[in-house]
PDB file of C-alpha atoms in Angstrom:
ATOM      1  CA  MET E   1     149.489 112.020  73.253  1.00 49.00           C
ATOM      2  CA  GLU E   2     145.895 112.276  74.525  1.00 51.00           C
ATOM      3  CA  VAL E   3     142.657 110.894  73.070  1.00 54.00           C
ATOM      4  CA  ALA E   4     139.412 112.242  74.548  1.00 57.00           C
ATOM      5  CA  GLY E   5     141.269 113.256  77.699  1.00 60.00           C
ATOM      6  CA  LEU E   6     143.076 109.903  78.040  1.00 70.00           C
ATOM      7  CA  THR E   7     146.850 109.753  78.089  1.00 76.00           C
ATOM      8  CA  LYS E   8     148.828 107.180  76.130  1.00 78.00           C
ATOM      9  CA  GLU E   9     149.605 105.315  79.366  1.00 77.00           C
ATOM     10  CA  LYS E  10     145.914 105.192  80.335  1.00 82.00           C
ATOM     11  CA  ILE E  11     144.898 103.906  76.901  1.00 86.00           C
ATOM     12  CA  PHE E  12     147.580 101.198  77.120  1.00 84.00           C
ATOM     13  CA  GLU E  13     146.304 100.212  80.571  1.00 85.00           C
ATOM     14  CA  ILE E  14     142.714  99.938  79.299  1.00 88.00           C
ATOM     15  CA  VAL E  15     143.816  97.789  76.353  1.00 90.00           C
ATOM     16  CA  ILE E  16     145.798  95.407  78.598  1.00 90.00           C
ATOM     17  CA  HIS E  17     142.907  95.050  81.057  1.00 90.00           C
ATOM     18  CA  THR E  18     140.439  94.444  78.227  1.00 91.00           C
ATOM     19  CA  ILE E  19     142.598  91.715  76.675  1.00 92.00           C
ATOM     20  CA  ALA E  20     143.206  89.997  80.033  1.00 89.00           C
ATOM     21  CA  TRP E  21     139.533  89.907  81.028  1.00 91.00           C
ATOM     22  CA  GLY E  22     138.500  88.985  77.490  1.00 90.00           C
ATOM     23  CA  LEU E  23     140.738  85.918  77.642  1.00 90.00           C
ATOM     24  CA  LEU E  24     139.283  84.957  81.012  1.00 88.00           C
ATOM     25  CA  PHE E  25     135.687  85.278  79.810  1.00 89.00           C
ATOM     26  CA  CYS E  26     136.513  83.291  76.652  1.00 88.00           C
ATOM     27  CA  SER E  27     138.547  80.606  78.431  1.00 86.00           C
ATOM     28  CA  PRO E  28     135.784  77.916  78.237  1.00 84.00           C
ATOM     29  CA  PHE E  29     135.885  78.205  74.444  1.00 82.00           C
ATOM     30  CA  LEU E  30     139.672  78.530  74.189  1.00 79.00           C
ATOM     31  CA  PHE E  31     140.593  75.593  76.440  1.00 73.00           C
ATOM     32  CA  ALA E  32     137.698  73.210  75.845  1.00 62.00           C
ATOM     33  CA  TYR E  33     138.722  69.607  75.152  1.00 56.00           C
ATOM     34  CA  GLY E  34     137.462  66.057  75.593  1.00 52.00           C
ATOM     35  CA  ASP E  35     133.979  65.829  77.025  1.00 53.00           C
ATOM     36  CA  ASN E  36     133.977  69.608  77.473  1.00 52.00           C
ATOM     37  CA  ALA E  37     134.722  70.358  73.820  1.00 55.00           C
ATOM     38  CA  SER E  38     131.276  71.855  73.273  1.00 67.00           C
ATOM     39  CA  VAL E  39     130.229  74.649  75.595  1.00 72.00           C
ATOM     40  CA  SER E  40     126.473  75.108  75.777  1.00 77.00           C
ATOM     41  CA  LEU E  41     124.789  78.360  76.669  1.00 80.00           C
ATOM     42  CA  GLU E  42     123.526  76.895  79.947  1.00 80.00           C
ATOM     43  CA  ARG E  43     127.019  75.834  81.019  1.00 82.00           C
ATOM     44  CA  TYR E  44     128.499  79.203  80.038  1.00 84.00           C
ATOM     45  CA  VAL E  45     125.863  81.055  82.062  1.00 86.00           C
ATOM     46  CA  GLY E  46     126.910  78.987  85.051  1.00 84.00           C
ATOM     47  CA  PHE E  47     130.588  79.758  84.357  1.00 88.00           C
ATOM     48  CA  VAL E  48     130.308  83.504  83.758  1.00 90.00           C
ATOM     49  CA  ILE E  49     129.734  84.301  87.438  1.00 91.00           C
ATOM     50  CA  MET E  50     133.380  83.363  88.114  1.00 91.00           C
ATOM     51  CA  PRO E  51     135.084  86.034  85.988  1.00 91.00           C
ATOM     52  CA  LEU E  52     132.419  88.563  87.048  1.00 94.00           C
ATOM     53  CA  THR E  53     133.204  88.037  90.733  1.00 94.00           C
ATOM     54  CA  PHE E  54     136.953  88.112  90.041  1.00 94.00           C
ATOM     55  CA  MET E  55     136.476  91.435  88.233  1.00 94.00           C
ATOM     56  CA  THR E  56     134.493  92.749  91.185  1.00 95.00           C
ATOM     57  CA  VAL E  57     137.185  91.806  93.702  1.00 95.00           C
ATOM     58  CA  PHE E  58     139.955  93.112  91.445  1.00 96.00           C
ATOM     59  CA  TYR E  59     138.487  96.524  90.660  1.00 95.00           C
ATOM     60  CA  VAL E  60     137.098  97.171  94.149  1.00 96.00           C
ATOM     61  CA  ASN E  61     140.655  96.689  95.414  1.00 95.00           C
ATOM     62  CA  TYR E  62     142.303  98.413  92.458  1.00 94.00           C
ATOM     63  CA  GLY E  63     140.097 101.496  92.482  1.00 92.00           C
ATOM     64  CA  ILE E  64     138.824 101.826  96.056  1.00 94.00           C
ATOM     65  CA  LEU E  65     140.344  99.746  98.848  1.00 94.00           C
ATOM     66  CA  THR E  66     144.010  99.978  97.891  1.00 93.00           C
ATOM     67  CA  PRO E  67     144.212 103.781  97.386  1.00 92.00           C
ATOM     68  CA  ARG E  68     141.772 104.675 100.176  1.00 93.00           C
ATOM     69  CA  LEU E  69     142.823 102.189 102.849  1.00 93.00           C
ATOM     70  CA  LEU E  70     146.128 100.461 102.098  1.00 92.00           C
ATOM     71  CA  PHE E  71     147.942 103.566 100.807  1.00 91.00           C
ATOM     72  CA  ARG E  72     146.703 105.449 103.876  1.00 91.00           C
ATOM     73  CA  LYS E  73     148.132 102.746 106.165  1.00 90.00           C
ATOM     74  CA  ARG E  74     144.748 101.445 107.331  1.00 93.00           C
ATOM     75  CA  LEU E  75     145.786  97.808 107.060  1.00 93.00           C
ATOM     76  CA  GLY E  76     143.233  96.438 109.518  1.00 94.00           C
ATOM     77  CA  ARG E  77     140.317  98.033 107.673  1.00 95.00           C
ATOM     78  CA  PHE E  78     141.778  96.876 104.367  1.00 95.00           C
ATOM     79  CA  ILE E  79     141.934  93.244 105.493  1.00 95.00           C
ATOM     80  CA  LEU E  80     138.458  93.370 107.068  1.00 96.00           C
ATOM     81  CA  ALA E  81     136.952  94.954 103.941  1.00 96.00           C
ATOM     82  CA  ASN E  82     138.472  92.228 101.763  1.00 96.00           C
ATOM     83  CA  LEU E  83     137.251  89.450 104.048  1.00 95.00           C
ATOM     84  CA  LEU E  84     133.714  90.836 103.818  1.00 96.00           C
ATOM     85  CA  LEU E  85     134.078  91.334 100.056  1.00 95.00           C
ATOM     86  CA  ILE E  86     135.313  87.783  99.463  1.00 94.00           C
ATOM     87  CA  ALA E  87     132.568  86.346 101.680  1.00 94.00           C
ATOM     88  CA  ALA E  88     129.968  88.326  99.730  1.00 95.00           C
ATOM     89  CA  VAL E  89     131.157  87.209  96.299  1.00 94.00           C
ATOM     90  CA  LEU E  90     131.429  83.588  97.429  1.00 93.00           C
ATOM     91  CA  LEU E  91     127.823  83.779  98.611  1.00 93.00           C
ATOM     92  CA  ILE E  92     126.802  85.313  95.280  1.00 93.00           C
ATOM     93  CA  GLN E  93     128.610  82.496  93.449  1.00 90.00           C
ATOM     94  CA  HIS E  94     126.780  79.868  95.494  1.00 88.00           C
ATOM     95  CA  ILE E  95     123.378  81.477  94.921  1.00 91.00           C
ATOM     96  CA  TRP E  96     124.099  81.866  91.198  1.00 91.00           C
ATOM     97  CA  HIS E  97     125.130  78.234  90.780  1.00 86.00           C
ATOM     98  CA  GLU E  98     122.056  77.036  92.682  1.00 86.00           C
ATOM     99  CA  MET E  99     119.772  79.152  90.509  1.00 88.00           C
ATOM    100  CA  CYS E 100     121.470  77.848  87.362  1.00 86.00           C
ATOM    101  CA  ARG E 101     121.112  74.277  88.577  1.00 81.00           C
ATOM    102  CA  LEU E 102     117.427  74.722  89.377  1.00 83.00           C
ATOM    103  CA  TYR E 103     116.180  76.980  86.587  1.00 78.00           C
ATOM    104  CA  ILE E 104     118.659  77.090  83.697  1.00 76.00           C
ATOM    105  CA  GLU E 105     120.573  73.828  83.286  1.00 64.00           C
ATOM    106  CA  THR E 106     118.769  71.398  80.999  1.00 58.00           C
ATOM    107  CA  GLU E 107     121.634  68.988  80.242  1.00 56.00           C
ATOM    108  CA  PRO E 108     121.222  65.449  81.546  1.00 53.00           C
ATOM    109  CA  PRO E 109     123.429  64.539  84.495  1.00 53.00           C
ATOM    110  CA  ARG E 110     126.768  63.004  83.600  1.00 53.00           C
ATOM    111  CA  GLU E 111     127.785  59.482  84.437  1.00 53.00           C
ATOM    112  CA  ASN E 112     128.780  59.031  88.030  1.00 51.00           C
ATOM    113  CA  ARG E 113     132.557  59.313  88.283  1.00 53.00           C
ATOM    114  CA  GLY E 114     132.820  59.072  92.027  1.00 54.00           C
ATOM    115  CA  ASP E 115     131.758  61.290  94.860  1.00 59.00           C
ATOM    116  CA  PRO E 116     132.318  65.002  94.196  1.00 61.00           C
ATOM    117  CA  PRO E 117     134.678  66.900  96.481  1.00 65.00           C
ATOM    118  CA  PRO E 118     133.058  68.402  99.576  1.00 73.00           C
ATOM    119  CA  VAL E 119     131.584  71.893  99.332  1.00 70.00           C
ATOM    120  CA  TYR E 120     134.151  73.414 101.672  1.00 76.00           C
ATOM    121  CA  PHE E 121     136.877  72.381  99.203  1.00 81.00           C
ATOM    122  CA  PHE E 122     135.357  74.573  96.496  1.00 80.00           C
ATOM    123  CA  ILE E 123     134.844  77.384  98.994  1.00 83.00           C
ATOM    124  CA  ALA E 124     138.462  77.227 100.132  1.00 88.00           C
ATOM    125  CA  TRP E 125     139.715  76.995  96.545  1.00 88.00           C
ATOM    126  CA  ASN E 126     137.665  79.991  95.390  1.00 88.00           C
ATOM    127  CA  ALA E 127     138.627  81.985  98.493  1.00 90.00           C
ATOM    128  CA  MET E 128     142.295  81.355  97.715  1.00 93.00           C
ATOM    129  CA  LEU E 129     141.795  82.504  94.112  1.00 92.00           C
ATOM    130  CA  MET E 130     140.045  85.634  95.391  1.00 93.00           C
ATOM    131  CA  ALA E 131     142.945  86.336  97.764  1.00 93.00           C
ATOM    132  CA  LEU E 132     145.372  85.993  94.847  1.00 95.00           C
ATOM    133  CA  THR E 133     143.189  88.414  92.879  1.00 93.00           C
ATOM    134  CA  VAL E 134     143.442  90.900  95.755  1.00 95.00           C
ATOM    135  CA  GLY E 135     147.227  90.534  95.755  1.00 94.00           C
ATOM    136  CA  LEU E 136     147.362  91.033  91.995  1.00 93.00           C
ATOM    137  CA  ALA E 137     145.235  94.192  92.200  1.00 93.00           C
ATOM    138  CA  VAL E 138     147.413  95.603  94.975  1.00 94.00           C
ATOM    139  CA  ALA E 139     150.641  94.780  93.131  1.00 93.00           C
ATOM    140  CA  ILE E 140     149.466  96.360  89.872  1.00 91.00           C
ATOM    141  CA  ARG E 141     148.137  99.466  91.634  1.00 92.00           C
ATOM    142  CA  MET E 142     151.320  99.913  93.697  1.00 92.00           C
ATOM    143  CA  THR E 143     153.510  99.471  90.618  1.00 90.00           C
ATOM    144  CA  GLY E 144     151.488 102.012  88.654  1.00 86.00           C
ATOM    145  CA  ASN E 145     151.539 104.402  91.607  1.00 88.00           C
ATOM    146  CA  TRP E 146     155.323 104.081  91.901  1.00 89.00           C
ATOM    147  CA  TYR E 147     155.825 104.833  88.208  1.00 85.00           C
ATOM    148  CA  ARG E 148     153.459 107.811  88.464  1.00 85.00           C
ATOM    149  CA  ILE E 149     155.309 109.215  91.486  1.00 89.00           C
ATOM    150  CA  GLU E 150     158.678 108.777  89.762  1.00 90.00           C
ATOM    151  CA  ALA E 151     157.364 110.497  86.625  1.00 86.00           C
ATOM    152  CA  GLU E 152     156.025 113.383  88.724  1.00 88.00           C
ATOM    153  CA  LYS E 153     159.374 113.679  90.531  1.00 90.00           C
ATOM    154  CA  GLN E 154     161.232 113.805  87.230  1.00 90.00           C
ATOM    155  CA  GLN E 155     158.811 116.409  85.882  1.00 89.00           C
ATOM    156  CA  ILE E 156     159.159 118.541  89.020  1.00 90.00           C
ATOM    157  CA  GLU E 157     162.952 118.250  88.850  1.00 88.00           C
ATOM    158  CA  LYS E 158     162.904 119.201  85.170  1.00 85.00           C
ATOM    159  CA  GLU E 159     160.680 122.214  85.842  1.00 85.00           C
ATOM    160  CA  ARG E 160     162.853 123.277  88.793  1.00 83.00           C
ATOM    161  CA  THR E 161     166.004 123.026  86.678  1.00 78.00           C
ATOM    162  CA  GLN E 162     164.395 125.009  83.874  1.00 76.00           C
ATOM    163  CA  ALA E 163     163.213 127.652  86.353  1.00 74.00           C
ATOM    164  CA  GLU E 164     166.692 127.939  87.853  1.00 68.00           C
ATOM    165  CA  LEU E 165     168.241 128.202  84.404  1.00 65.00           C
ATOM    166  CA  LYS E 166     165.718 130.839  83.369  1.00 67.00           C
ATOM    167  CA  ASN E 167     166.367 132.738  86.578  1.00 65.00           C
ATOM    168  CA  LEU E 168     170.115 132.630  86.023  1.00 58.00           C
ATOM    169  CA  LYS E 169     169.698 133.784  82.455  1.00 58.00           C
ATOM    170  CA  SER E 170     167.477 136.663  83.483  1.00 58.00           C
ATOM    171  CA  GLN E 171     169.776 137.904  86.240  1.00 57.00           C
ATOM    172  CA  LEU E 172     172.453 140.498  85.855  1.00 58.00           C
ATOM    173  CA  ASN E 173     173.997 141.300  89.199  1.00 64.00           C
ATOM    174  CA  PRO E 174     172.960 144.881  90.122  1.00 67.00           C
ATOM    175  CA  HIS E 175     176.235 145.385  91.940  1.00 68.00           C
ATOM    176  CA  PHE E 176     178.143 144.469  88.763  1.00 71.00           C
ATOM    177  CA  LEU E 177     175.937 146.784  86.665  1.00 73.00           C
ATOM    178  CA  PHE E 178     176.362 149.775  88.987  1.00 75.00           C
ATOM    179  CA  ASN E 179     180.129 149.218  89.117  1.00 76.00           C
ATOM    180  CA  MET E 180     180.365 149.180  85.329  1.00 77.00           C
ATOM    181  CA  LEU E 181     178.299 152.369  85.012  1.00 79.00           C
ATOM    182  CA  ASN E 182     180.425 154.054  87.642  1.00 81.00           C
ATOM    183  CA  ASN E 183     183.573 152.899  85.849  1.00 79.00           C
ATOM    184  CA  ALA E 184     182.250 154.245  82.563  1.00 81.00           C
ATOM    185  CA  ASN E 185     181.528 157.595  84.224  1.00 81.00           C
ATOM    186  CA  ILE E 186     185.123 157.798  85.437  1.00 81.00           C
ATOM    187  CA  LEU E 187     186.586 156.648  82.096  1.00 80.00           C
ATOM    188  CA  VAL E 188     184.652 159.303  80.178  1.00 82.00           C
ATOM    189  CA  LYS E 189     187.077 161.859  81.616  1.00 79.00           C
ATOM    190  CA  GLU E 190     190.250 159.734  81.553  1.00 80.00           C
ATOM    191  CA  ASP E 191     189.856 157.586  78.427  1.00 80.00           C
ATOM    192  CA  PRO E 192     186.736 158.323  76.365  1.00 83.00           C
ATOM    193  CA  ASP E 193     187.484 155.551  73.837  1.00 83.00           C
ATOM    194  CA  GLU E 194     187.761 152.940  76.579  1.00 81.00           C
ATOM    195  CA  ALA E 195     184.573 154.278  78.180  1.00 81.00           C
ATOM    196  CA  SER E 196     182.784 153.925  74.830  1.00 84.00           C
ATOM    197  CA  ARG E 197     184.030 150.342  74.470  1.00 83.00           C
ATOM    198  CA  LEU E 198     182.887 149.532  78.014  1.00 82.00           C
ATOM    199  CA  LEU E 199     179.400 150.937  77.368  1.00 85.00           C
ATOM    200  CA  THR E 200     179.174 149.070  74.055  1.00 85.00           C
ATOM    201  CA  LYS E 201     180.018 145.752  75.761  1.00 81.00           C
ATOM    202  CA  LEU E 202     177.591 146.507  78.552  1.00 81.00           C
ATOM    203  CA  ASP E 203     174.898 147.337  75.985  1.00 82.00           C
ATOM    204  CA  ASP E 204     175.470 143.970  74.263  1.00 80.00           C
ATOM    205  CA  MET E 205     175.133 142.127  77.558  1.00 77.00           C
ATOM    206  CA  LEU E 206     171.899 143.909  78.466  1.00 76.00           C
ATOM    207  CA  ARG E 207     170.420 143.177  75.033  1.00 76.00           C
ATOM    208  CA  TYR E 208     171.289 139.511  75.486  1.00 75.00           C
ATOM    209  CA  GLN E 209     169.592 139.462  78.888  1.00 71.00           C
ATOM    210  CA  LEU E 210     166.433 141.161  77.600  1.00 68.00           C
ATOM    211  CA  ASN E 211     166.125 139.283  74.302  1.00 70.00           C
ATOM    212  CA  ASP E 212     168.084 136.057  73.865  1.00 66.00           C
ATOM    213  CA  SER E 213     167.911 134.765  77.452  1.00 60.00           C
ATOM    214  CA  ALA E 214     164.096 134.744  77.349  1.00 59.00           C
ATOM    215  CA  ARG E 215     164.128 132.142  74.557  1.00 65.00           C
ATOM    216  CA  GLN E 216     164.029 128.424  75.251  1.00 64.00           C
ATOM    217  CA  GLU E 217     167.006 127.823  72.970  1.00 70.00           C
ATOM    218  CA  VAL E 218     169.787 130.175  71.895  1.00 69.00           C
ATOM    219  CA  PHE E 219     172.788 129.797  69.621  1.00 74.00           C
ATOM    220  CA  LEU E 220     175.995 128.708  71.285  1.00 75.00           C
ATOM    221  CA  SER E 221     177.719 131.646  69.620  1.00 79.00           C
ATOM    222  CA  ALA E 222     175.379 134.032  71.499  1.00 75.00           C
ATOM    223  CA  ASP E 223     176.357 132.499  74.839  1.00 74.00           C
ATOM    224  CA  ILE E 224     180.037 132.651  73.904  1.00 80.00           C
ATOM    225  CA  HIS E 225     179.654 136.289  72.842  1.00 78.00           C
ATOM    226  CA  PHE E 226     177.986 137.095  76.172  1.00 75.00           C
ATOM    227  CA  LEU E 227     180.750 135.424  78.199  1.00 79.00           C
ATOM    228  CA  THR E 228     183.443 137.092  76.091  1.00 83.00           C
ATOM    229  CA  GLY E 229     181.874 140.507  76.723  1.00 78.00           C
ATOM    230  CA  PHE E 230     181.749 139.792  80.440  1.00 78.00           C
ATOM    231  CA  LEU E 231     185.438 138.846  80.497  1.00 83.00           C
ATOM    232  CA  GLU E 232     186.369 141.964  78.550  1.00 81.00           C
ATOM    233  CA  LEU E 233     184.470 144.129  81.017  1.00 79.00           C
ATOM    234  CA  GLU E 234     186.337 142.461  83.864  1.00 78.00           C
ATOM    235  CA  LYS E 235     189.606 143.085  82.041  1.00 81.00           C
ATOM    236  CA  ILE E 236     188.774 146.788  81.672  1.00 77.00           C
ATOM    237  CA  ARG E 237     187.940 146.961  85.363  1.00 74.00           C
ATOM    238  CA  ARG E 238     191.233 145.312  86.371  1.00 77.00           C
ATOM    239  CA  ASP E 239     193.311 147.441  84.007  1.00 74.00           C
ATOM    240  CA  HIS E 240     191.850 150.790  85.027  1.00 70.00           C
ATOM    241  CA  PHE E 241     190.395 150.249  88.468  1.00 66.00           C
ATOM    242  CA  LYS E 242     192.761 147.938  90.319  1.00 56.00           C
ATOM    243  CA  TYR E 243     191.614 149.314  93.662  1.00 47.00           C
ATOM    244  CA  LEU E 244     188.041 147.983  93.103  1.00 46.00           C
TER     245      LEU E 244
END
């Protein structure tokens, strides 16, 4: 099934991605509790940079770096590109949070609950999450690629089998045909009735090859009739031409 050029598998993939990212973007509202039960617009603007940068890292790896570098066995370039990508998005996060703190946030500062963790802790934590995002993108892309390759292999095997079957159906050994015609020519003088029966059977087989074998499906009775005619022709050959 295809909708606007999209296969069923592609539509399913889009739906899954949309749901997953939708949950991530809505997580402040879904998991708010305690002092964070109300999520203001200012706080959400400060939060939204996180899922945006995760999406960037995910889809750059999913759509560009993994197929163009990792699948082509350019591991060094793949790692270097991701290090630069993660460094860039971490810098963007820092700039975004500073801009929000200076120009957007209007909430009063909260009560002091101790010294905040050092900056490098947040950097290391976010870098680890970005690395996990890279791994997730690679795993999903490799899994999808494996399924696609297996599906293509099965389709190629199916087409090859169908081609071989069609070729077998369409073939009637020329050597066998010439032998039967030669036998019929000899039988015309020795046993005209047997020659007529031979030509009738041969005519049935040729009609089957030209008509029925070209169809995708045929009745089992037609195949049985074809094989029976072939065996009868072989019987005539053995009975009258034992030296062949």
